[in-house]
Amino acid sequence: MRNPFWLQPACLFPLALIFSLLFAPAHASVEPAYPQALLKVKEATEAVLGRTGTEGCLQGKLMNAMVELSNSCDASGRKDSICNFADKFVMSSVPPLAGLDDAAQQFLKLTSSP
């Protein structure tokens, strides 16, 4: 018995594409709001300074939080010293633990000043 035309290999990819477009969420990733992203970075800096994880974990936690902050700055059109700091951090290589300490302290100073 022969498969119907829509089950032929040449038709399966287009059908899969159509179904994925129909049933995929309209906007899969939503950028975090600036205050939420700022809070995540503050939590990550506290984790770094408190050494609540391995060096690799702390590097990833701070980098991910800074990426979210940078993205939220872009999405909201913010261009302040905190956003510039996040952008520079994201564009640089991931620092070792001593560099993470410096970045965490600089970030906390930026957020504590008016």
CSV table of N, CA, C and O in Angstrom, one decimal:
chain,number,residue,atom,x,y,z
A,1,MET,N,0.8,-1.2,0.0
A,1,MET,CA,0.0,0.0,0.0
A,1,MET,C,0.9,1.2,0.0
A,1,MET,O,1.8,1.4,0.8
A,2,ARG,N,0.6,2.2,-0.8
A,2,ARG,CA,1.4,3.4,-1.0
A,2,ARG,C,0.9,4.5,0.0
A,2,ARG,O,-0.3,4.6,0.2
A,3,ASN,N,1.8,5.2,0.6
A,3,ASN,CA,1.5,6.3,1.5
A,3,ASN,C,0.8,7.5,0.7
A,3,ASN,O,1.1,7.7,-0.4
A,4,PRO,N,-0.1,8.2,1.4
A,4,PRO,CA,-0.7,9.3,0.8
A,4,PRO,C,0.4,10.4,0.4
A,4,PRO,O,1.5,10.4,1.0
A,5,PHE,N,0.1,11.3,-0.5
A,5,PHE,CA,1.1,12.2,-1.0
A,5,PHE,C,1.7,13.1,0.2
A,5,PHE,O,2.9,13.4,0.2
A,6,TRP,N,0.9,13.4,1.2
A,6,TRP,CA,1.4,14.3,2.2
A,6,TRP,C,2.3,13.6,3.2
A,6,TRP,O,3.0,14.2,4.0
A,7,LEU,N,2.4,12.2,3.1
A,7,LEU,CA,3.4,11.5,3.9
A,7,LEU,C,4.7,11.1,3.2
A,7,LEU,O,5.5,10.5,3.7
A,8,GLN,N,4.8,11.6,1.9
A,8,GLN,CA,6.0,11.4,1.2
A,8,GLN,C,7.1,12.3,1.8
A,8,GLN,O,6.9,13.3,2.3
A,9,PRO,N,8.4,11.8,1.7
A,9,PRO,CA,9.5,12.5,2.4
A,9,PRO,C,9.6,14.0,1.9
A,9,PRO,O,9.9,14.9,2.7
A,10,ALA,N,9.3,14.3,0.6
A,10,ALA,CA,9.4,15.6,0.1
A,10,ALA,C,8.4,16.6,0.8
A,10,ALA,O,8.5,17.8,0.8
A,11,CYS,N,7.3,16.0,1.3
A,11,CYS,CA,6.2,16.8,1.9
A,11,CYS,C,6.4,16.9,3.4
A,11,CYS,O,5.8,17.8,4.0
A,12,LEU,N,7.1,16.1,4.0
A,12,LEU,CA,7.2,16.1,5.5
A,12,LEU,C,7.8,17.3,6.1
A,12,LEU,O,7.3,17.9,7.1
A,13,PHE,N,8.9,17.8,5.5
A,13,PHE,CA,9.6,19.0,6.0
A,13,PHE,C,8.7,20.2,5.9
A,13,PHE,O,8.5,20.9,6.9
A,14,PRO,N,8.1,20.5,4.8
A,14,PRO,CA,7.2,21.7,4.7
A,14,PRO,C,6.0,21.6,5.7
A,14,PRO,O,5.7,22.5,6.3
A,15,LEU,N,5.5,20.4,5.9
A,15,LEU,CA,4.4,20.2,6.8
A,15,LEU,C,4.9,20.4,8.3
A,15,LEU,O,4.2,21.1,9.0
A,16,ALA,N,6.1,19.9,8.6
A,16,ALA,CA,6.6,20.1,9.9
A,16,ALA,C,6.9,21.6,10.2
A,16,ALA,O,6.6,22.2,11.2
A,17,LEU,N,7.3,22.3,9.2
A,17,LEU,CA,7.6,23.8,9.3
A,17,LEU,C,6.3,24.5,9.5
A,17,LEU,O,6.2,25.4,10.4
A,18,ILE,N,5.3,24.2,8.7
A,18,ILE,CA,4.0,24.8,8.9
A,18,ILE,C,3.4,24.6,10.3
A,18,ILE,O,2.9,25.5,10.9
A,19,PHE,N,3.4,23.3,10.8
A,19,PHE,CA,2.9,23.1,12.1
A,19,PHE,C,3.7,23.8,13.2
A,19,PHE,O,3.1,24.3,14.1
A,20,SER,N,5.0,23.9,13.0
A,20,SER,CA,5.8,24.6,14.0
A,20,SER,C,5.5,26.0,14.1
A,20,SER,O,5.5,26.7,15.1
A,21,LEU,N,5.2,26.6,12.9
A,21,LEU,CA,4.9,28.0,12.9
A,21,LEU,C,3.5,28.3,13.4
A,21,LEU,O,3.3,29.3,14.1
A,22,LEU,N,2.6,27.4,13.2
A,22,LEU,CA,1.2,27.5,13.7
A,22,LEU,C,1.1,27.4,15.2
A,22,LEU,O,0.4,28.1,15.8
A,23,PHE,N,1.9,26.5,15.7
A,23,PHE,CA,1.7,26.1,17.2
A,23,PHE,C,2.8,26.7,18.0
A,23,PHE,O,2.8,26.5,19.2
A,24,ALA,N,3.8,27.4,17.5
A,24,ALA,CA,4.9,28.1,18.3
A,24,ALA,C,4.3,29.3,19.0
A,24,ALA,O,3.4,30.0,18.4
A,25,PRO,N,4.8,29.6,20.1
A,25,PRO,CA,4.4,30.9,20.8
A,25,PRO,C,4.7,32.1,19.9
A,25,PRO,O,5.7,32.1,19.2
A,26,ALA,N,3.9,33.1,20.0
A,26,ALA,CA,4.1,34.3,19.1
A,26,ALA,C,5.5,34.9,19.4
A,26,ALA,O,6.1,35.4,18.5
A,27,HIS,N,5.9,35.0,20.6
A,27,HIS,CA,7.2,35.6,21.0
A,27,HIS,C,7.8,34.8,22.1
A,27,HIS,O,7.4,34.9,23.2
A,28,ALA,N,8.7,33.9,21.7
A,28,ALA,CA,9.1,32.9,22.6
A,28,ALA,C,10.0,33.5,23.8
A,28,ALA,O,9.9,33.0,24.9
A,29,SER,N,10.8,34.5,23.5
A,29,SER,CA,11.6,35.0,24.6
A,29,SER,C,11.3,36.5,24.8
A,29,SER,O,11.3,37.3,23.9
A,30,VAL,N,10.9,36.8,26.0
A,30,VAL,CA,10.6,38.1,26.4
A,30,VAL,C,11.7,38.7,27.2
A,30,VAL,O,12.2,38.1,28.1
A,31,GLU,N,12.2,39.9,26.8
A,31,GLU,CA,13.2,40.5,27.5
A,31,GLU,C,12.7,40.9,28.9
A,31,GLU,O,11.6,41.4,29.1
A,32,PRO,N,13.6,40.7,29.9
A,32,PRO,CA,13.2,41.1,31.3
A,32,PRO,C,13.1,42.6,31.4
A,32,PRO,O,13.8,43.4,30.7
A,33,ALA,N,12.2,43.1,32.2
A,33,ALA,CA,12.1,44.5,32.5
A,33,ALA,C,13.4,44.9,33.2
A,33,ALA,O,14.0,44.2,33.9
A,34,TYR,N,13.7,46.2,33.1
A,34,TYR,CA,14.9,46.7,33.6
A,34,TYR,C,15.1,46.5,35.1
A,34,TYR,O,16.1,46.0,35.6
A,35,PRO,N,14.0,46.8,36.0
A,35,PRO,CA,14.2,46.5,37.4
A,35,PRO,C,14.4,45.0,37.7
A,35,PRO,O,15.2,44.7,38.6
A,36,GLN,N,13.8,44.1,37.0
A,36,GLN,CA,14.0,42.7,37.2
A,36,GLN,C,15.4,42.3,36.9
A,36,GLN,O,16.1,41.5,37.6
A,37,ALA,N,15.9,42.8,35.7
A,37,ALA,CA,17.3,42.5,35.3
A,37,ALA,C,18.3,43.1,36.3
A,37,ALA,O,19.3,42.4,36.6
A,38,LEU,N,18.0,44.3,36.7
A,38,LEU,CA,18.9,44.9,37.7
A,38,LEU,C,19.0,44.1,39.0
A,38,LEU,O,20.1,43.9,39.6
A,39,LEU,N,17.9,43.6,39.4
A,39,LEU,CA,17.8,42.7,40.6
A,39,LEU,C,18.6,41.4,40.4
A,39,LEU,O,19.3,41.0,41.3
A,40,LYS,N,18.5,40.9,39.2
A,40,LYS,CA,19.3,39.6,39.0
A,40,LYS,C,20.8,39.9,39.0
A,40,LYS,O,21.5,39.0,39.6
A,41,VAL,N,21.2,41.0,38.5
A,41,VAL,CA,22.6,41.3,38.6
A,41,VAL,C,23.1,41.6,40.1
A,41,VAL,O,24.1,41.1,40.5
A,42,LYS,N,22.2,42.2,40.8
A,42,LYS,CA,22.5,42.4,42.2
A,42,LYS,C,22.7,41.1,43.0
A,42,LYS,O,23.6,40.9,43.8
A,43,GLU,N,21.7,40.2,42.7
A,43,GLU,CA,21.8,38.9,43.3
A,43,GLU,C,23.1,38.1,42.9
A,43,GLU,O,23.7,37.4,43.7
A,44,ALA,N,23.4,38.3,41.6
A,44,ALA,CA,24.7,37.6,41.1
A,44,ALA,C,25.9,38.2,41.7
A,44,ALA,O,26.8,37.5,42.1
A,45,THR,N,25.9,39.5,41.9
A,45,THR,CA,27.1,40.2,42.6
A,45,THR,C,27.2,39.7,44.0
A,45,THR,O,28.3,39.5,44.5
A,46,GLU,N,26.1,39.6,44.7
A,46,GLU,CA,26.1,39.1,46.1
A,46,GLU,C,26.6,37.6,46.1
A,46,GLU,O,27.4,37.3,47.0
A,47,ALA,N,26.2,36.8,45.1
A,47,ALA,CA,26.7,35.4,45.1
A,47,ALA,C,28.2,35.4,44.8
A,47,ALA,O,29.0,34.6,45.5
A,48,VAL,N,28.7,36.3,44.0
A,48,VAL,CA,30.2,36.4,43.7
A,48,VAL,C,30.9,36.8,45.0
A,48,VAL,O,31.9,36.1,45.4
A,49,LEU,N,30.5,37.9,45.6
A,49,LEU,CA,31.2,38.4,46.8
A,49,LEU,C,31.0,37.4,48.0
A,49,LEU,O,31.9,37.3,48.8
A,50,GLY,N,30.0,36.7,48.0
A,50,GLY,CA,29.7,35.7,49.1
A,50,GLY,C,30.3,34.3,48.8
A,50,GLY,O,30.3,33.4,49.6
A,51,ARG,N,30.9,34.1,47.6
A,51,ARG,CA,31.4,32.9,47.1
A,51,ARG,C,30.5,31.7,47.3
A,51,ARG,O,30.8,30.7,47.8
A,52,THR,N,29.2,31.9,46.8
A,52,THR,CA,28.2,30.9,47.0
A,52,THR,C,28.2,30.0,45.7
A,52,THR,O,27.1,29.9,45.1
A,53,GLY,N,29.3,29.4,45.3
A,53,GLY,CA,29.4,28.5,44.2
A,53,GLY,C,30.8,28.4,43.7
A,53,GLY,O,31.7,29.1,44.2
A,54,THR,N,31.0,27.6,42.7
A,54,THR,CA,32.3,27.4,42.1
A,54,THR,C,32.6,28.6,41.2
A,54,THR,O,31.7,29.4,40.9
A,55,GLU,N,33.9,28.8,40.9
A,55,GLU,CA,34.3,29.9,40.0
A,55,GLU,C,33.5,29.9,38.7
A,55,GLU,O,33.0,30.9,38.3
A,56,GLY,N,33.4,28.7,38.1
A,56,GLY,CA,32.6,28.6,36.8
A,56,GLY,C,31.2,29.0,37.0
A,56,GLY,O,30.6,29.7,36.1
A,57,CYS,N,30.6,28.5,38.1
A,57,CYS,CA,29.2,28.9,38.3
A,57,CYS,C,29.0,30.4,38.5
A,57,CYS,O,28.0,31.0,38.0
A,58,LEU,N,29.9,30.9,39.3
A,58,LEU,CA,29.8,32.4,39.6
A,58,LEU,C,30.0,33.2,38.3
A,58,LEU,O,29.3,34.2,38.1
A,59,GLN,N,30.9,32.8,37.5
A,59,GLN,CA,31.2,33.4,36.2
A,59,GLN,C,29.9,33.4,35.3
A,59,GLN,O,29.5,34.4,34.8
A,60,GLY,N,29.3,32.2,35.2
A,60,GLY,CA,28.1,32.1,34.4
A,60,GLY,C,27.0,32.9,35.0
A,60,GLY,O,26.2,33.5,34.2
A,61,LYS,N,26.8,32.9,36.3
A,61,LYS,CA,25.7,33.6,36.9
A,61,LYS,C,25.8,35.1,36.6
A,61,LYS,O,24.8,35.7,36.2
A,62,LEU,N,27.0,35.6,36.8
A,62,LEU,CA,27.2,37.1,36.6
A,62,LEU,C,27.1,37.4,35.1
A,62,LEU,O,26.4,38.4,34.8
A,63,MET,N,27.7,36.6,34.3
A,63,MET,CA,27.6,36.9,32.8
A,63,MET,C,26.2,36.8,32.3
A,63,MET,O,25.7,37.7,31.6
A,64,ASN,N,25.4,35.8,32.7
A,64,ASN,CA,24.0,35.7,32.3
A,64,ASN,C,23.2,36.9,32.8
A,64,ASN,O,22.3,37.4,32.0
A,65,ALA,N,23.4,37.3,34.0
A,65,ALA,CA,22.6,38.4,34.6
A,65,ALA,C,23.0,39.7,33.8
A,65,ALA,O,22.1,40.5,33.5
A,66,MET,N,24.3,39.9,33.5
A,66,MET,CA,24.7,41.1,32.8
A,66,MET,C,24.1,41.1,31.3
A,66,MET,O,23.8,42.1,30.8
A,67,VAL,N,24.1,39.9,30.7
A,67,VAL,CA,23.5,39.8,29.4
A,67,VAL,C,22.0,40.2,29.4
A,67,VAL,O,21.5,41.0,28.6
A,68,GLU,N,21.3,39.7,30.4
A,68,GLU,CA,19.9,40.1,30.6
A,68,GLU,C,19.7,41.6,30.8
A,68,GLU,O,18.8,42.2,30.3
A,69,LEU,N,20.6,42.2,31.6
A,69,LEU,CA,20.5,43.6,31.9
A,69,LEU,C,20.8,44.4,30.6
A,69,LEU,O,20.1,45.3,30.3
A,70,SER,N,21.9,44.0,29.9
A,70,SER,CA,22.2,44.6,28.7
A,70,SER,C,21.0,44.6,27.7
A,70,SER,O,20.7,45.6,27.0
A,71,ASN,N,20.4,43.4,27.6
A,71,ASN,CA,19.3,43.2,26.7
A,71,ASN,C,18.1,44.1,27.1
A,71,ASN,O,17.4,44.7,26.3
A,72,SER,N,17.9,44.2,28.4
A,72,SER,CA,16.7,45.0,28.9
A,72,SER,C,17.0,46.5,28.6
A,72,SER,O,16.1,47.3,28.3
A,73,CYS,N,18.3,46.9,28.7
A,73,CYS,CA,18.7,48.3,28.4
A,73,CYS,C,18.4,48.6,27.0
A,73,CYS,O,17.8,49.6,26.6
A,74,ASP,N,18.8,47.7,26.1
A,74,ASP,CA,18.5,47.8,24.7
A,74,ASP,C,17.1,47.9,24.4
A,74,ASP,O,16.6,48.7,23.6
A,75,ALA,N,16.3,47.0,25.0
A,75,ALA,CA,14.9,46.9,24.7
A,75,ALA,C,14.1,48.2,25.2
A,75,ALA,O,13.2,48.6,24.5
A,76,SER,N,14.6,48.8,26.3
A,76,SER,CA,13.9,50.0,26.8
A,76,SER,C,14.6,51.3,26.3
A,76,SER,O,14.1,52.3,26.6
A,77,GLY,N,15.7,51.1,25.6
A,77,GLY,CA,16.3,52.3,25.1
A,77,GLY,C,17.1,53.1,26.1
A,77,GLY,O,17.5,54.3,25.9
A,78,ARG,N,17.5,52.5,27.2
A,78,ARG,CA,18.2,53.1,28.3
A,78,ARG,C,19.7,53.2,27.8
A,78,ARG,O,20.3,52.3,27.3
A,79,LYS,N,20.3,54.3,28.2
A,79,LYS,CA,21.7,54.6,27.9
A,79,LYS,C,22.4,55.3,29.1
A,79,LYS,O,22.7,56.5,29.0
A,80,ASP,N,22.5,54.6,30.2
A,80,ASP,CA,23.1,55.2,31.4
A,80,ASP,C,24.3,54.4,31.8
A,80,ASP,O,24.8,53.5,31.1
A,81,SER,N,25.0,54.9,32.9
A,81,SER,CA,26.3,54.3,33.3
A,81,SER,C,26.1,52.8,33.6
A,81,SER,O,27.0,52.0,33.4
A,82,ILE,N,25.0,52.4,34.2
A,82,ILE,CA,24.8,51.0,34.5
A,82,ILE,C,24.7,50.1,33.2
A,82,ILE,O,25.3,49.1,33.1
A,83,CYS,N,23.9,50.6,32.3
A,83,CYS,CA,23.8,49.9,31.0
A,83,CYS,C,25.1,49.9,30.3
A,83,CYS,O,25.5,48.8,29.7
A,84,ASN,N,25.9,51.0,30.3
A,84,ASN,CA,27.2,50.9,29.7
A,84,ASN,C,28.1,49.9,30.3
A,84,ASN,O,28.9,49.2,29.7
A,85,PHE,N,28.0,49.9,31.6
A,85,PHE,CA,28.9,48.9,32.4
A,85,PHE,C,28.5,47.5,32.0
A,85,PHE,O,29.4,46.6,31.8
A,86,ALA,N,27.2,47.2,31.9
A,86,ALA,CA,26.7,45.9,31.5
A,86,ALA,C,27.2,45.5,30.1
A,86,ALA,O,27.7,44.4,29.9
A,87,ASP,N,27.1,46.5,29.2
A,87,ASP,CA,27.5,46.2,27.8
A,87,ASP,C,29.0,45.9,27.8
A,87,ASP,O,29.4,45.0,27.1
A,88,LYS,N,29.8,46.7,28.5
A,88,LYS,CA,31.3,46.5,28.5
A,88,LYS,C,31.6,45.1,29.1
A,88,LYS,O,32.5,44.4,28.6
A,89,PHE,N,30.9,44.7,30.1
A,89,PHE,CA,31.1,43.4,30.8
A,89,PHE,C,30.8,42.3,29.8
A,89,PHE,O,31.6,41.4,29.7
A,90,VAL,N,29.7,42.4,29.1
A,90,VAL,CA,29.3,41.4,28.2
A,90,VAL,C,30.2,41.2,27.0
A,90,VAL,O,30.5,40.1,26.6
A,91,MET,N,30.8,42.4,26.6
A,91,MET,CA,31.7,42.3,25.4
A,91,MET,C,33.1,41.9,25.8
A,91,MET,O,33.9,41.6,24.9
A,92,SER,N,33.4,41.9,27.0
A,92,SER,CA,34.8,41.4,27.4
A,92,SER,C,34.8,39.9,27.7
A,92,SER,O,33.7,39.3,27.7
A,93,SER,N,36.0,39.4,27.8
A,93,SER,CA,36.1,38.0,28.2
A,93,SER,C,35.7,37.8,29.6
A,93,SER,O,35.7,38.7,30.4
A,94,VAL,N,35.2,36.6,30.0
A,94,VAL,CA,34.8,36.3,31.3
A,94,VAL,C,36.0,36.3,32.3
A,94,VAL,O,37.0,35.6,32.0
A,95,PRO,N,36.0,37.2,33.3
A,95,PRO,CA,37.2,37.4,34.1
A,95,PRO,C,37.3,36.2,35.1
A,95,PRO,O,36.3,35.6,35.5
A,96,PRO,N,38.5,36.0,35.7
A,96,PRO,CA,38.6,35.1,36.8
A,96,PRO,C,38.0,35.6,38.0
A,96,PRO,O,37.4,36.8,38.0
A,97,LEU,N,38.0,34.9,39.1
A,97,LEU,CA,37.3,35.2,40.3
A,97,LEU,C,37.7,36.6,40.8
A,97,LEU,O,36.8,37.4,41.2
A,98,ALA,N,38.9,37.0,40.8
A,98,ALA,CA,39.3,38.3,41.3
A,98,ALA,C,38.7,39.4,40.4
A,98,ALA,O,38.3,40.4,40.9
A,99,GLY,N,38.6,39.2,39.1
A,99,GLY,CA,38.0,40.1,38.2
A,99,GLY,C,36.5,40.2,38.4
A,99,GLY,O,35.9,41.3,38.3
A,100,LEU,N,35.9,39.1,38.8
A,100,LEU,CA,34.5,39.1,39.2
A,100,LEU,C,34.2,39.9,40.4
A,100,LEU,O,33.2,40.7,40.5
A,101,ASP,N,35.1,39.8,41.4
A,101,ASP,CA,35.0,40.7,42.6
A,101,ASP,C,35.0,42.1,42.2
A,101,ASP,O,34.2,42.9,42.7
A,102,ASP,N,36.0,42.5,41.4
A,102,ASP,CA,36.1,43.9,41.0
A,102,ASP,C,34.8,44.4,40.2
A,102,ASP,O,34.3,45.5,40.5
A,103,ALA,N,34.4,43.6,39.3
A,103,ALA,CA,33.1,43.9,38.6
A,103,ALA,C,31.9,44.0,39.5
A,103,ALA,O,31.1,45.0,39.4
A,104,ALA,N,31.8,43.1,40.5
A,104,ALA,CA,30.7,43.1,41.4
A,104,ALA,C,30.8,44.4,42.2
A,104,ALA,O,29.7,45.1,42.4
A,105,GLN,N,31.9,44.8,42.7
A,105,GLN,CA,32.1,46.0,43.6
A,105,GLN,C,31.8,47.2,42.7
A,105,GLN,O,31.1,48.2,43.2
A,106,GLN,N,32.3,47.3,41.5
A,106,GLN,CA,32.0,48.4,40.6
A,106,GLN,C,30.5,48.6,40.4
A,106,GLN,O,30.0,49.7,40.4
A,107,PHE,N,29.9,47.5,40.1
A,107,PHE,CA,28.4,47.5,39.8
A,107,PHE,C,27.7,48.0,41.0
A,107,PHE,O,26.8,48.8,40.9
A,108,LEU,N,28.0,47.5,42.2
A,108,LEU,CA,27.3,47.9,43.4
A,108,LEU,C,27.5,49.4,43.7
A,108,LEU,O,26.6,50.1,44.1
A,109,LYS,N,28.7,49.9,43.4
A,109,LYS,CA,29.0,51.4,43.5
A,109,LYS,C,28.1,52.1,42.5
A,109,LYS,O,27.5,53.2,42.9
A,110,LEU,N,28.0,51.7,41.3
A,110,LEU,CA,27.2,52.4,40.3
A,110,LEU,C,25.7,52.4,40.7
A,110,LEU,O,25.0,53.4,40.5
A,111,THR,N,25.2,51.3,41.3
A,111,THR,CA,23.8,51.2,41.6
A,111,THR,C,23.5,51.9,42.9
A,111,THR,O,22.3,52.3,43.2
A,112,SER,N,24.5,52.2,43.8
A,112,SER,CA,24.2,52.9,45.0
A,112,SER,C,24.3,54.4,44.9
A,112,SER,O,23.8,55.1,45.7
A,113,SER,N,25.0,54.9,43.8
A,113,SER,CA,25.0,56.3,43.7
A,113,SER,C,23.8,56.9,43.0
A,113,SER,O,23.2,56.2,42.2
A,114,PRO,N,23.4,58.1,43.4
A,114,PRO,CA,22.1,58.6,42.8
A,114,PRO,C,22.2,59.0,41.3
A,114,PRO,O,23.1,59.1,40.7
